[in-house]
Amino acid sequence: MSPESIWRWAQLKGISVIGTGDFTHPEWFKELSEKLEPAGNSLYTLKAEYRADDLPSSCRSGVDFILTAEISCIYSKNGKTRKIHSIILAPDFKSAGRINTALSKIGNLKADGRPILGLDARELLRIVLDSSPEAMLIPAHAWTPHFSVFGAVSGFDSLEECFEELTPYIAAIETGLSSDPPMNWRLSALDNITLISNSDAHSPAKIGREANILDTELSYRGVTDAVRTGNGFLGTIEFFPEEGKYHYDGHRACNVSLPPDETIRRNFLCPVCSKKVTVGVMHRVKNLADREAGFKPADAKDYYSIIPLPEIIAETLKVGVNSKKVVNEYMNLLGKLGSEFSILMDLPLDEIEKAGFPVIREAIARMRSGEVSIAPGFDGEFGKVKIFAPIEKEETKGQRMLF
């Protein structure tokens, strides 16, 4: 993860604005300062001397950076240990620098890209607001059991309990990989909160697992105003939430995965070892919800559930997702058809087939219609997605294919 590789992979994925991540780390802040330059809209662009020239022409497009960081706050409040991750957006390096100066007095920013601070999340929000009126704090992966504002293990039951009188400055939450908008629609308390989705990528290839769709001015203010107001925020691109690694309850050590009702029936104990199971996102949403599943607000934004293209290719080739075969086929597809999001979401299916990818065409058709099978993720294990049955015959233009 370098500015160069983030810039390159954003284009391969089809992303036009991407977060820098980790601006609180001194070395990364220095590298960002050296390699990025103002794009004229309070966003930043990669300097020309750092840009690669090996991108497929079909994927080349403009990419702007927005200054972002993630902070882990671990502290005690109301008699309970809280562990809250938050995303910070800053409009410029000066504002980011003021945040860094304040946080460096509280903890060691050099230890990790996502620093762990003994700081109340409410006080972190105050520091962010003091740095700039345009800066934002957004609760990260809001339902993850161990490190989130609503987490079953160490979170709160409401935004107000966490942020108190500063709650009106929380305009959005990140739903995380293990939940999607319909799950969050079950809470009336979130009706005026923008539901955003980010990839939470720790490596370049994972960029774009989730993303946001905006129709607004290409600027820091354009992006943040859309998030704050919902105007120009069209919706999100989502993991199937079952694929997230905390969707179901469970106990990873015993390979036990449980839906909420089964967890309750077993008194929250693992049926193998009798230890407490980790309560997942589906269960936590159910506990806090004041609406039935299936409720949809009148002004709900659109969302699109996808499977990352490398995972689709890996299933069709029957090899691991990180294999050279998948990488080669991935670049072959992008070279012929364009960016990953274009292929997954926009490209007519017939064009995918005409380009010589009939099996990929069928897989994407099924993904777009939600015809997938998923063994839900639990207790830190990603869910397992299958598009095709173990043995399945498909005919495409007279050609028989065995899966």
Coordinates of C-alpha atoms in Angstrom, one line a residue:
M1 CA 0.0 0.0 0.0
S2 CA 1.8 3.0 -1.3
P3 CA 0.4 6.2 -3.0
E4 CA 1.6 4.7 -6.3
S5 CA -0.1 1.4 -5.9
I6 CA -3.3 2.9 -4.4
W7 CA -3.5 5.2 -7.5
R8 CA -3.0 2.3 -9.8
W9 CA -5.5 0.0 -8.2
A10 CA -8.1 2.6 -7.9
Q11 CA -8.1 2.8 -11.7
L12 CA -8.2 -0.9 -12.1
K13 CA -11.2 -1.0 -9.8
G14 CA -13.0 2.0 -11.3
I15 CA -12.7 4.4 -8.4
S16 CA -12.3 8.2 -8.9
V17 CA -11.9 9.4 -5.2
I18 CA -10.0 7.2 -2.7
G19 CA -8.9 7.7 0.9
T20 CA -5.2 7.9 1.8
G21 CA -5.7 6.1 5.1
D22 CA -3.3 6.5 8.1
F23 CA -2.4 10.2 7.8
T24 CA -1.8 10.0 11.6
H25 CA 1.4 8.0 11.1
P26 CA 4.4 10.4 10.8
E27 CA 6.2 8.5 8.1
W28 CA 3.1 8.0 6.0
F29 CA 2.1 11.6 6.5
K30 CA 5.6 12.6 5.2
E31 CA 5.3 10.3 2.2
L32 CA 1.8 11.6 1.3
S33 CA 3.1 15.2 1.6
E34 CA 6.0 14.3 -0.8
K35 CA 4.1 12.3 -3.4
L36 CA 0.7 14.1 -3.5
E37 CA -0.1 17.6 -4.8
P38 CA -3.3 19.7 -4.6
A39 CA -5.8 18.9 -7.3
G40 CA -7.4 22.4 -6.9
N41 CA -10.5 21.1 -5.1
S42 CA -9.3 20.3 -1.6
L43 CA -8.5 16.8 -2.9
Y44 CA -5.1 15.6 -3.9
T45 CA -3.5 13.9 -6.9
L46 CA -0.4 11.8 -7.4
K47 CA 2.5 13.7 -8.8
A48 CA 3.3 12.8 -12.4
E49 CA 6.7 11.4 -11.6
Y50 CA 5.2 8.6 -9.5
R51 CA 2.5 7.5 -12.0
A52 CA 2.9 4.1 -13.5
D53 CA 2.5 3.7 -17.3
D54 CA 1.6 -0.1 -17.3
L55 CA -2.1 0.4 -16.8
P56 CA -4.5 -1.0 -19.4
S57 CA -5.8 1.8 -21.6
S58 CA -9.3 0.6 -20.9
C59 CA -8.9 1.5 -17.2
R60 CA -7.1 4.8 -17.3
S61 CA -9.0 7.6 -15.6
G62 CA -8.5 10.4 -13.1
V63 CA -8.0 9.5 -9.4
D64 CA -8.1 12.0 -6.6
F65 CA -7.1 11.3 -2.9
I66 CA -9.0 12.5 0.2
L67 CA -7.0 12.6 3.4
T68 CA -8.3 10.0 5.8
A69 CA -7.2 8.1 8.9
E70 CA -8.6 5.5 11.3
I71 CA -8.3 5.7 15.0
S72 CA -8.8 3.0 17.7
C73 CA -10.1 4.4 21.0
I74 CA -10.0 2.1 24.0
Y75 CA -11.4 3.5 27.2
S76 CA -13.9 2.9 30.0
K77 CA -17.3 4.6 30.0
N78 CA -20.4 3.8 32.1
G79 CA -18.6 0.9 33.8
K80 CA -17.7 -0.9 30.6
T81 CA -14.6 -1.1 28.4
R82 CA -15.3 0.5 25.1
K83 CA -13.3 -0.2 21.9
I84 CA -14.4 2.1 19.1
H85 CA -12.8 2.6 15.6
S86 CA -13.5 5.9 13.8
I87 CA -12.7 7.2 10.3
I88 CA -11.4 10.8 10.1
L89 CA -11.6 13.0 6.9
A90 CA -9.5 16.1 6.8
P91 CA -9.8 18.9 4.1
D92 CA -6.0 19.6 3.9
F93 CA -2.6 18.7 5.3
K94 CA -2.7 21.6 7.8
S95 CA -5.9 20.3 9.4
A96 CA -4.5 16.8 9.4
G97 CA -1.4 18.1 11.0
R98 CA -3.4 19.8 13.8
I99 CA -5.1 16.5 14.5
N100 CA -1.8 14.7 14.6
T101 CA -0.3 17.3 17.0
A102 CA -3.3 16.9 19.4
L103 CA -3.3 13.1 19.2
S104 CA 0.5 12.8 19.7
K105 CA 0.1 14.3 23.2
I106 CA -2.3 11.4 24.0
G107 CA -0.5 8.3 22.5
N108 CA 2.2 7.0 20.3
L109 CA 1.3 7.7 16.6
K110 CA 4.4 5.9 15.4
A111 CA 3.4 2.5 16.7
D112 CA 0.7 1.6 14.1
G113 CA -1.0 3.0 11.0
R114 CA -4.2 2.8 13.1
P115 CA -3.1 4.2 16.4
I116 CA -4.6 2.8 19.7
L117 CA -5.4 5.7 22.0
G118 CA -6.8 5.8 25.6
L119 CA -9.2 8.4 24.4
D120 CA -13.0 8.7 24.6
A121 CA -14.5 8.7 21.1
R122 CA -16.4 11.8 22.0
E123 CA -13.2 13.6 22.8
L124 CA -11.7 12.4 19.5
L125 CA -14.7 14.0 17.7
R126 CA -14.0 17.2 19.6
I127 CA -10.4 17.2 18.5
V128 CA -11.4 16.6 14.9
L129 CA -13.9 19.4 15.0
D130 CA -11.4 21.8 16.5
S131 CA -8.9 21.1 13.7
S132 CA -11.4 22.3 11.0
P133 CA -15.1 22.9 10.7
E134 CA -14.9 20.9 7.5
A135 CA -13.3 17.8 9.1
M136 CA -15.5 14.8 9.7
L137 CA -15.6 11.8 12.0
I138 CA -17.5 8.7 10.9
P139 CA -17.8 5.5 13.1
A140 CA -16.0 2.7 11.3
H141 CA -17.5 -0.7 10.5
A142 CA -20.2 0.2 13.0
W143 CA -21.4 -3.3 13.9
T144 CA -18.1 -5.3 14.2
P145 CA -18.4 -7.1 17.6
H146 CA -15.1 -6.0 19.1
F147 CA -14.1 -2.6 17.8
S148 CA -17.2 -0.5 16.8
V149 CA -19.8 1.9 18.1
F150 CA -22.5 -0.7 18.1
G151 CA -20.3 -3.7 18.6
A152 CA -21.8 -6.5 20.8
V153 CA -18.7 -6.9 22.9
S154 CA -17.5 -3.3 23.5
G155 CA -19.9 -0.8 21.8
F156 CA -22.9 1.2 22.8
D157 CA -26.6 0.9 22.2
S158 CA -26.9 4.3 20.6
L159 CA -24.9 7.0 19.0
E160 CA -26.1 9.4 21.8
E161 CA -24.6 7.1 24.5
C162 CA -21.2 7.3 22.8
F163 CA -21.0 10.9 21.6
E164 CA -23.4 12.7 23.9
E165 CA -24.0 16.4 23.1
L166 CA -21.7 16.1 20.0
T167 CA -24.0 13.4 18.4
P168 CA -25.4 15.9 15.8
Y169 CA -22.0 16.1 14.3
I170 CA -22.2 12.4 13.4
A171 CA -23.7 12.5 9.9
A172 CA -22.8 9.0 8.7
I173 CA -21.8 5.5 9.8
E174 CA -19.8 2.9 7.9
T175 CA -22.0 -0.2 7.8
G176 CA -19.0 -2.6 7.4
L177 CA -18.7 -5.8 5.4
S178 CA -21.0 -7.8 7.6
S179 CA -24.0 -5.6 7.3
D180 CA -25.8 -3.9 4.4
P181 CA -28.4 -1.1 4.2
P182 CA -31.5 -3.3 4.7
M183 CA -30.1 -4.5 8.0
N184 CA -29.5 -0.9 9.1
W185 CA -33.0 0.3 7.9
R186 CA -34.4 -1.7 10.8
L187 CA -33.2 1.0 13.2
S188 CA -35.3 4.2 13.1
A189 CA -32.5 6.0 15.0
L190 CA -30.5 5.8 11.8
D191 CA -33.1 7.3 9.5
N192 CA -31.2 10.6 9.3
I193 CA -27.7 9.0 9.1
T194 CA -26.0 8.4 5.8
L195 CA -25.0 4.8 5.4
I196 CA -21.6 4.6 3.7
S197 CA -19.6 1.6 2.6
N198 CA -15.8 1.5 2.3
S199 CA -13.5 -1.3 1.4
D200 CA -11.4 -1.2 4.6
A201 CA -8.5 -2.5 2.4
H202 CA -5.2 -3.6 3.9
S203 CA -3.8 -4.5 0.5
P204 CA -4.2 -3.0 -2.9
A205 CA -6.2 -5.9 -4.4
K206 CA -8.8 -5.5 -1.7
I207 CA -9.6 -1.9 -2.7
G208 CA -13.2 -1.5 -3.8
R209 CA -14.7 -4.4 -1.9
E210 CA -17.3 -1.8 -1.0
A211 CA -17.7 1.8 -2.2
N212 CA -19.9 4.8 -2.4
I213 CA -21.7 6.2 -5.4
L214 CA -22.0 10.0 -5.6
D215 CA -23.2 12.4 -8.2
T216 CA -21.7 15.7 -7.0
E217 CA -19.0 18.2 -7.5
L218 CA -15.5 16.5 -7.5
S219 CA -14.2 18.2 -4.5
Y220 CA -13.7 17.6 -0.7
R221 CA -16.7 19.8 0.0
G222 CA -18.7 18.0 -2.7
V223 CA -18.0 14.6 -1.2
T224 CA -18.5 15.6 2.5
D225 CA -21.6 17.6 1.8
A226 CA -23.2 14.6 0.1
V227 CA -22.3 12.5 3.1
R228 CA -23.6 15.1 5.5
T229 CA -26.9 15.8 3.7
G230 CA -27.6 12.8 1.5
N231 CA -28.0 15.2 -1.5
G232 CA -25.9 13.7 -4.3
F233 CA -25.3 10.5 -2.4
L234 CA -26.8 7.9 -4.6
G235 CA -26.0 4.7 -2.8
T236 CA -23.5 2.1 -2.1
I237 CA -21.7 -0.9 -3.5
E238 CA -21.8 -3.8 -1.0
F239 CA -20.4 -7.1 -0.1
F240 CA -23.1 -9.7 0.3
P241 CA -23.2 -9.2 4.1
E242 CA -23.1 -13.0 4.7
E243 CA -19.6 -12.9 3.3
G244 CA -18.4 -10.6 6.0
K245 CA -16.5 -12.3 8.8
Y246 CA -18.8 -11.3 11.6
H247 CA -22.2 -11.8 10.1
Y248 CA -23.3 -14.9 12.1
D249 CA -22.6 -15.7 15.7
G250 CA -20.0 -18.4 16.3
H251 CA -16.8 -19.8 17.8
R252 CA -13.9 -20.0 15.3
A253 CA -11.8 -22.3 17.4
C254 CA -14.4 -25.0 17.2
N255 CA -15.6 -24.0 13.6
V256 CA -19.1 -23.4 15.0
S257 CA -21.4 -21.0 13.1
L258 CA -24.8 -20.1 14.6
P259 CA -27.8 -18.0 13.5
P260 CA -29.1 -15.7 16.3
D261 CA -32.1 -18.0 17.4
E262 CA -29.8 -21.0 17.7
T263 CA -27.4 -18.9 19.8
I264 CA -30.2 -18.0 22.2
R265 CA -31.4 -21.5 22.4
R266 CA -27.9 -22.7 23.4
N267 CA -27.6 -19.9 26.0
F268 CA -24.8 -18.2 24.0
L269 CA -22.5 -21.2 24.5
C270 CA -20.5 -23.1 21.9
P271 CA -22.0 -26.6 21.5
V272 CA -18.5 -28.1 21.2
C273 CA -16.5 -26.5 24.1
S274 CA -19.2 -24.6 26.1
K275 CA -17.3 -21.3 25.9
K276 CA -19.1 -18.1 25.1
V277 CA -19.7 -17.6 21.3
T278 CA -19.0 -14.2 19.6
V279 CA -22.2 -12.5 18.9
G280 CA -22.3 -11.4 15.3
V281 CA -23.7 -8.5 13.4
M282 CA -27.0 -10.0 12.4
H283 CA -27.7 -10.8 16.1
R284 CA -26.7 -7.4 17.3
V285 CA -28.8 -5.6 14.7
K286 CA -31.8 -7.7 15.7
N287 CA -31.3 -6.7 19.3
L288 CA -31.2 -3.0 18.6
A289 CA -33.8 -2.9 15.9
D290 CA -37.2 -1.4 16.4
R291 CA -38.5 -2.5 13.0
E292 CA -39.1 -5.9 11.4
A293 CA -36.7 -7.3 8.7
G294 CA -37.8 -6.1 5.3
F295 CA -38.7 -2.5 6.3
K296 CA -37.5 0.1 3.8
P297 CA -37.6 3.9 4.4
A298 CA -39.3 6.0 1.8
D299 CA -36.1 7.9 1.0
A300 CA -33.7 4.9 1.2
K301 CA -30.7 5.0 -1.1
D302 CA -29.9 2.3 -3.6
Y303 CA -27.4 -0.4 -3.0
Y304 CA -25.8 -3.1 -5.1
S305 CA -24.4 -6.3 -3.8
I306 CA -21.3 -7.6 -5.6
I307 CA -18.7 -10.4 -5.4
P308 CA -15.1 -9.2 -6.1
L309 CA -14.1 -10.1 -9.7
P310 CA -11.1 -12.2 -8.6
E311 CA -13.3 -14.3 -6.4
I312 CA -15.6 -15.0 -9.4
I313 CA -12.6 -15.9 -11.6
A314 CA -11.2 -18.1 -8.9
E315 CA -14.5 -20.1 -8.7
T316 CA -14.7 -20.5 -12.5
L317 CA -11.1 -21.7 -12.7
K318 CA -11.3 -23.8 -9.6
V319 CA -8.1 -22.3 -8.1
G320 CA -7.2 -20.1 -5.2
V321 CA -8.1 -16.4 -5.5
N322 CA -4.4 -15.3 -5.2
S323 CA -3.1 -17.7 -7.8
K324 CA -1.3 -16.5 -10.9
K325 CA -4.1 -17.9 -13.1
V326 CA -6.6 -15.6 -11.4
V327 CA -4.2 -12.6 -11.7
N328 CA -3.6 -13.2 -15.3
E329 CA -7.3 -13.7 -16.2
Y330 CA -8.2 -10.7 -14.1
M331 CA -5.8 -8.4 -16.1
N332 CA -7.0 -10.1 -19.4
L333 CA -10.6 -9.2 -18.5
L334 CA -9.8 -5.6 -17.6
G335 CA -7.6 -5.1 -20.7
K336 CA -10.5 -6.2 -22.9
L337 CA -13.5 -4.8 -21.0
G338 CA -12.5 -2.0 -18.7
S339 CA -12.5 -1.5 -14.9
E340 CA -13.7 -4.1 -12.4
F341 CA -16.8 -2.1 -11.4
S342 CA -17.7 -1.5 -15.0
I343 CA -17.6 -5.3 -15.6
L344 CA -19.4 -6.2 -12.5
M345 CA -22.2 -3.6 -12.6
D346 CA -22.6 -1.8 -15.9
L347 CA -21.3 -3.8 -18.9
P348 CA -24.0 -5.6 -20.9
L349 CA -23.7 -9.3 -20.4
D350 CA -23.6 -10.0 -24.1
E351 CA -20.4 -7.9 -24.4
I352 CA -18.7 -10.0 -21.7
E353 CA -19.6 -13.1 -23.7
K354 CA -18.6 -11.7 -27.0
A355 CA -15.2 -10.8 -25.6
G356 CA -14.6 -14.5 -24.9
F357 CA -15.8 -15.0 -21.3
P358 CA -19.1 -17.0 -21.4
V359 CA -18.6 -18.5 -18.0
I360 CA -17.8 -15.2 -16.4
R361 CA -20.8 -13.8 -18.1
E362 CA -23.1 -16.4 -16.5
A363 CA -21.4 -15.9 -13.1
I364 CA -21.9 -12.1 -13.2
A365 CA -25.5 -12.5 -14.4
R366 CA -26.2 -14.6 -11.3
M367 CA -24.4 -12.2 -9.0
R368 CA -26.5 -9.3 -10.4
S369 CA -29.7 -11.2 -9.7
G370 CA -28.6 -12.4 -6.3
E371 CA -28.5 -16.1 -7.3
V372 CA -25.6 -17.0 -5.0
S373 CA -25.1 -19.4 -2.1
I374 CA -23.2 -18.2 0.9
A375 CA -22.1 -20.0 4.1
P376 CA -22.2 -17.0 6.5
G377 CA -19.0 -15.7 8.1
F378 CA -18.6 -15.8 11.8
D379 CA -16.1 -14.9 14.6
G380 CA -13.4 -13.6 12.2
E381 CA -14.0 -16.1 9.4
F382 CA -15.1 -14.7 6.1
G383 CA -18.2 -16.3 4.6
K384 CA -17.8 -18.7 1.6
V385 CA -19.6 -17.6 -1.5
K386 CA -20.6 -20.1 -4.3
I387 CA -22.2 -19.1 -7.6
F388 CA -22.3 -22.5 -9.2
A389 CA -23.3 -25.8 -7.7
P390 CA -20.4 -28.4 -7.2
I391 CA -21.3 -30.1 -10.5
E392 CA -23.3 -28.0 -12.9
K393 CA -23.6 -28.0 -16.6
E394 CA -24.1 -24.8 -18.6
E395 CA -24.4 -24.5 -22.3
T396 CA -23.2 -21.3 -23.9
K397 CA -23.3 -21.1 -27.7
G398 CA -23.2 -24.9 -28.0
Q399 CA -20.1 -25.2 -25.7
R400 CA -20.6 -27.5 -22.7
M401 CA -18.8 -26.5 -19.5
L402 CA -18.4 -28.5 -16.3
F403 CA -18.1 -26.7 -13.0

